[in-house]
PDB file of C-alpha atoms in Angstrom:
ATOM      1  CA  UNK P   1     178.268  87.080 128.646  1.00  0.00           C
ATOM      2  CA  UNK P   2     181.972  87.639 127.939  1.00  0.00           C
ATOM      3  CA  UNK P   3     183.334  91.147 128.387  1.00  0.00           C
ATOM      4  CA  UNK P   4     186.659  92.774 127.745  1.00  0.00           C
ATOM      5  CA  UNK P   5     188.559  96.026 127.501  1.00  0.00           C
ATOM      6  CA  UNK P   6     191.735  97.719 126.447  1.00  0.00           C
ATOM      7  CA  UNK P   7     194.509  98.151 129.009  1.00  0.00           C
ATOM      8  CA  UNK P   8     193.328 101.562 130.270  1.00  0.00           C
ATOM      9  CA  UNK P   9     189.665 100.408 130.147  1.00  0.00           C
ATOM     10  CA  UNK P  10     188.591 103.442 128.110  1.00  0.00           C
ATOM     11  CA  UNK P  11     187.060 101.025 125.598  1.00  0.00           C
ATOM     12  CA  UNK P  12     184.914  98.140 126.803  1.00  0.00           C
ATOM     13  CA  UNK P  13     183.002  95.475 124.899  1.00  0.00           C
ATOM     14  CA  UNK P  14     180.800  92.423 125.256  1.00  0.00           C
ATOM     15  CA  UNK P  15     179.661  89.670 122.942  1.00  0.00           C
ATOM     16  CA  UNK P  16     176.547  87.539 123.054  1.00  0.00           C
ATOM     17  CA  UNK P  17     177.341  84.548 120.863  1.00  0.00           C
ATOM     18  CA  UNK P  18     179.358  81.378 121.022  1.00  0.00           C
ATOM     19  CA  UNK P  19     182.626  81.806 119.144  1.00  0.00           C
ATOM     20  CA  UNK P  20     182.581  80.730 115.504  1.00  0.00           C
ATOM     21  CA  UNK P  21     186.283  79.995 115.821  1.00  0.00           C
ATOM     22  CA  UNK P  22     189.097  80.112 118.367  1.00  0.00           C
ATOM     23  CA  UNK P  23     192.437  80.435 116.653  1.00  0.00           C
ATOM     24  CA  UNK P  24     196.110  81.096 117.149  1.00  0.00           C
ATOM     25  CA  UNK P  25     197.514  83.178 114.291  1.00  0.00           C
ATOM     26  CA  UNK P  26     201.190  83.439 113.391  1.00  0.00           C
ATOM     27  CA  UNK P  27     200.900  85.788 110.390  1.00  0.00           C
ATOM     28  CA  UNK P  28     203.343  88.686 110.121  1.00  0.00           C
ATOM     29  CA  UNK P  29     200.557  91.217 110.748  1.00  0.00           C
ATOM     30  CA  UNK P  30     199.496  89.549 114.012  1.00  0.00           C
ATOM     31  CA  UNK P  31     203.123  89.346 115.091  1.00  0.00           C
ATOM     32  CA  UNK P  32     203.515  93.082 114.533  1.00  0.00           C
ATOM     33  CA  UNK P  33     200.250  93.849 116.372  1.00  0.00           C
ATOM     34  CA  UNK P  34     201.172  91.841 119.449  1.00  0.00           C
ATOM     35  CA  UNK P  35     204.915  91.139 119.391  1.00  0.00           C
ATOM     36  CA  UNK P  36     204.059  87.478 118.896  1.00  0.00           C
ATOM     37  CA  UNK P  37     201.254  85.225 117.755  1.00  0.00           C
ATOM     38  CA  UNK P  38     197.696  86.274 118.576  1.00  0.00           C
ATOM     39  CA  UNK P  39     194.941  84.247 120.192  1.00  0.00           C
ATOM     40  CA  UNK P  40     191.692  85.238 118.490  1.00  0.00           C
ATOM     41  CA  UNK P  41     188.025  84.638 119.210  1.00  0.00           C
ATOM     42  CA  UNK P  42     185.771  85.147 116.190  1.00  0.00           C
ATOM     43  CA  UNK P  43     182.108  86.038 116.708  1.00  0.00           C
ATOM     44  CA  UNK P  44     179.437  87.428 114.370  1.00  0.00           C
ATOM     45  CA  UNK P  45     179.887  91.215 114.161  1.00  0.00           C
ATOM     46  CA  UNK P  46     176.227  91.838 115.035  1.00  0.00           C
ATOM     47  CA  UNK P  47     176.736  89.983 118.358  1.00  0.00           C
ATOM     48  CA  UNK P  48     179.770  92.081 119.337  1.00  0.00           C
ATOM     49  CA  UNK P  49     179.129  95.456 120.982  1.00  0.00           C
ATOM     50  CA  UNK P  50     181.339  98.279 122.192  1.00  0.00           C
ATOM     51  CA  UNK P  51     179.769  99.257 125.530  1.00  0.00           C
ATOM     52  CA  UNK P  52     181.944 102.285 126.311  1.00  0.00           C
ATOM     53  CA  UNK P  53     184.452 104.391 124.457  1.00  0.00           C
ATOM     54  CA  UNK P  54     185.082 104.626 120.753  1.00  0.00           C
ATOM     55  CA  UNK P  55     187.990 102.788 119.153  1.00  0.00           C
ATOM     56  CA  UNK P  56     190.129 104.272 116.414  1.00  0.00           C
ATOM     57  CA  UNK P  57     190.470 102.220 113.255  1.00  0.00           C
ATOM     58  CA  UNK P  58     193.486 101.578 111.065  1.00  0.00           C
ATOM     59  CA  UNK P  59     193.115  99.609 107.827  1.00  0.00           C
ATOM     60  CA  UNK P  60     195.909  97.851 105.963  1.00  0.00           C
ATOM     61  CA  UNK P  61     196.299  95.397 103.148  1.00  0.00           C
ATOM     62  CA  UNK P  62     197.146  92.090 104.818  1.00  0.00           C
ATOM     63  CA  UNK P  63     199.883  89.920 103.325  1.00  0.00           C
ATOM     64  CA  UNK P  64     197.112  87.780 101.763  1.00  0.00           C
ATOM     65  CA  UNK P  65     195.685  90.809  99.936  1.00  0.00           C
ATOM     66  CA  UNK P  66     192.548  91.231 102.055  1.00  0.00           C
ATOM     67  CA  UNK P  67     191.730  94.522 103.759  1.00  0.00           C
ATOM     68  CA  UNK P  68     192.210  94.156 107.518  1.00  0.00           C
ATOM     69  CA  UNK P  69     190.904  96.812 109.902  1.00  0.00           C
ATOM     70  CA  UNK P  70     192.275  97.002 113.425  1.00  0.00           C
ATOM     71  CA  UNK P  71     190.216  98.732 116.122  1.00  0.00           C
ATOM     72  CA  UNK P  72     192.343 100.090 118.934  1.00  0.00           C
ATOM     73  CA  UNK P  73     192.373 102.469 121.892  1.00  0.00           C
ATOM     74  CA  UNK P  74     193.934 105.831 121.108  1.00  0.00           C
ATOM     75  CA  UNK P  75     194.960 106.215 124.776  1.00  0.00           C
ATOM     76  CA  UNK P  76     196.821 102.973 125.499  1.00  0.00           C
ATOM     77  CA  UNK P  77     197.281 101.692 121.934  1.00  0.00           C
ATOM     78  CA  UNK P  78     195.845  98.221 122.554  1.00  0.00           C
ATOM     79  CA  UNK P  79     194.208  96.528 119.555  1.00  0.00           C
ATOM     80  CA  UNK P  80     190.875  95.129 120.720  1.00  0.00           C
ATOM     81  CA  UNK P  81     189.476  93.514 117.590  1.00  0.00           C
ATOM     82  CA  UNK P  82     189.863  93.236 113.840  1.00  0.00           C
ATOM     83  CA  UNK P  83     187.555  92.916 110.842  1.00  0.00           C
ATOM     84  CA  UNK P  84     188.407  91.728 107.348  1.00  0.00           C
ATOM     85  CA  UNK P  85     186.840  91.808 103.908  1.00  0.00           C
ATOM     86  CA  UNK P  86     187.809  88.268 102.885  1.00  0.00           C
ATOM     87  CA  UNK P  87     184.999  85.822 102.178  1.00  0.00           C
ATOM     88  CA  UNK P  88     186.013  83.610 105.138  1.00  0.00           C
ATOM     89  CA  UNK P  89     186.137  86.442 107.689  1.00  0.00           C
ATOM     90  CA  UNK P  90     183.601  89.002 106.424  1.00  0.00           C
ATOM     91  CA  UNK P  91     180.826  89.888 108.892  1.00  0.00           C
ATOM     92  CA  UNK P  92     182.783  88.803 111.957  1.00  0.00           C
ATOM     93  CA  UNK P  93     184.628  90.493 114.792  1.00  0.00           C
ATOM     94  CA  UNK P  94     188.023  88.915 115.408  1.00  0.00           C
ATOM     95  CA  UNK P  95     188.617  89.682 119.086  1.00  0.00           C
ATOM     96  CA  UNK P  96     192.126  89.587 120.501  1.00  0.00           C
ATOM     97  CA  UNK P  97     191.529  87.173 123.365  1.00  0.00           C
ATOM     98  CA  UNK P  98     194.098  88.859 125.599  1.00  0.00           C
ATOM     99  CA  UNK P  99     191.604  91.710 126.010  1.00  0.00           C
ATOM    100  CA  UNK P 100     189.029  89.450 127.716  1.00  0.00           C
ATOM    101  CA  UNK P 101     188.337  90.385 131.344  1.00  0.00           C
ATOM    102  CA  UNK P 102     187.992  86.824 132.643  1.00  0.00           C
ATOM    103  CA  UNK P 103     191.447  85.245 133.001  1.00  0.00           C
ATOM    104  CA  UNK P 104     189.953  81.815 133.605  1.00  0.00           C
ATOM    105  CA  UNK P 105     187.897  82.015 130.404  1.00  0.00           C
ATOM    106  CA  UNK P 106     191.059  83.019 128.528  1.00  0.00           C
ATOM    107  CA  UNK P 107     193.007  80.076 129.909  1.00  0.00           C
ATOM    108  CA  UNK P 108     190.268  77.669 128.761  1.00  0.00           C
ATOM    109  CA  UNK P 109     189.940  78.992 125.193  1.00  0.00           C
ATOM    110  CA  UNK P 110     191.831  76.072 123.649  1.00  0.00           C
ATOM    111  CA  UNK P 111     192.370  77.304 120.076  1.00  0.00           C
ATOM    112  CA  UNK P 112     190.986  74.823 117.555  1.00  0.00           C
ATOM    113  CA  UNK P 113     193.167  75.954 114.670  1.00  0.00           C
ATOM    114  CA  UNK P 114     196.541  77.561 114.041  1.00  0.00           C
ATOM    115  CA  UNK P 115     196.783  79.878 111.031  1.00  0.00           C
ATOM    116  CA  UNK P 116     199.947  80.806 109.141  1.00  0.00           C
ATOM    117  CA  UNK P 117     201.979  77.951 110.535  1.00  0.00           C
ATOM    118  CA  UNK P 118     204.551  78.782 107.852  1.00  0.00           C
ATOM    119  CA  UNK P 119     205.337  81.910 109.909  1.00  0.00           C
ATOM    120  CA  UNK P 120     205.287  80.270 113.355  1.00  0.00           C
ATOM    121  CA  UNK P 121     208.522  80.916 115.263  1.00  0.00           C
ATOM    122  CA  UNK P 122     210.757  77.851 115.266  1.00  0.00           C
ATOM    123  CA  UNK P 123     210.939  77.924 119.079  1.00  0.00           C
ATOM    124  CA  UNK P 124     207.137  77.854 119.444  1.00  0.00           C
ATOM    125  CA  UNK P 125     205.677  74.315 119.457  1.00  0.00           C
ATOM    126  CA  UNK P 126     202.501  73.532 117.547  1.00  0.00           C
ATOM    127  CA  UNK P 127     199.339  73.198 119.603  1.00  0.00           C
ATOM    128  CA  UNK P 128     198.252  69.634 120.152  1.00  0.00           C
ATOM    129  CA  UNK P 129     194.738  68.915 118.898  1.00  0.00           C
ATOM    130  CA  UNK P 130     194.626  72.135 116.830  1.00  0.00           C
ATOM    131  CA  UNK P 131     194.176  71.971 113.074  1.00  0.00           C
ATOM    132  CA  UNK P 132     197.310  73.268 111.340  1.00  0.00           C
ATOM    133  CA  UNK P 133     196.873  75.647 108.378  1.00  0.00           C
ATOM    134  CA  UNK P 134     199.756  77.036 106.351  1.00  0.00           C
ATOM    135  CA  UNK P 135     197.689  80.214 105.706  1.00  0.00           C
ATOM    136  CA  UNK P 136     193.961  80.937 106.259  1.00  0.00           C
ATOM    137  CA  UNK P 137     192.680  78.238 103.925  1.00  0.00           C
TER     138      UNK P 137
END
């Protein structure tokens, strides 16, 4: 079962489902969260569990208009996962894959889709074999 944590390990999690999606996102919000594109693993929210600690939450209106909540550690500031109210993302935990404990599992994620390719940095090549989406749809 995959596990992960924030940088200081005050908040830990696990999930017990196969990912619904593995994606690389280039949207402006993800860039501001991570200083670059984010690698995300999406799992059903009811299969994602915080096992220690209690993340803080910050909700914004994403550039698409959906409400996006970011759950982060108040000690080290690392965003662990996100939730959204859009029809496509509702009911899921969008885990920032960089928080996974297993480096080998991270290196074998192979994102299946790239979102917001319109915002991808010009110096960043597109992923081979990944579906390319201008936005989420």
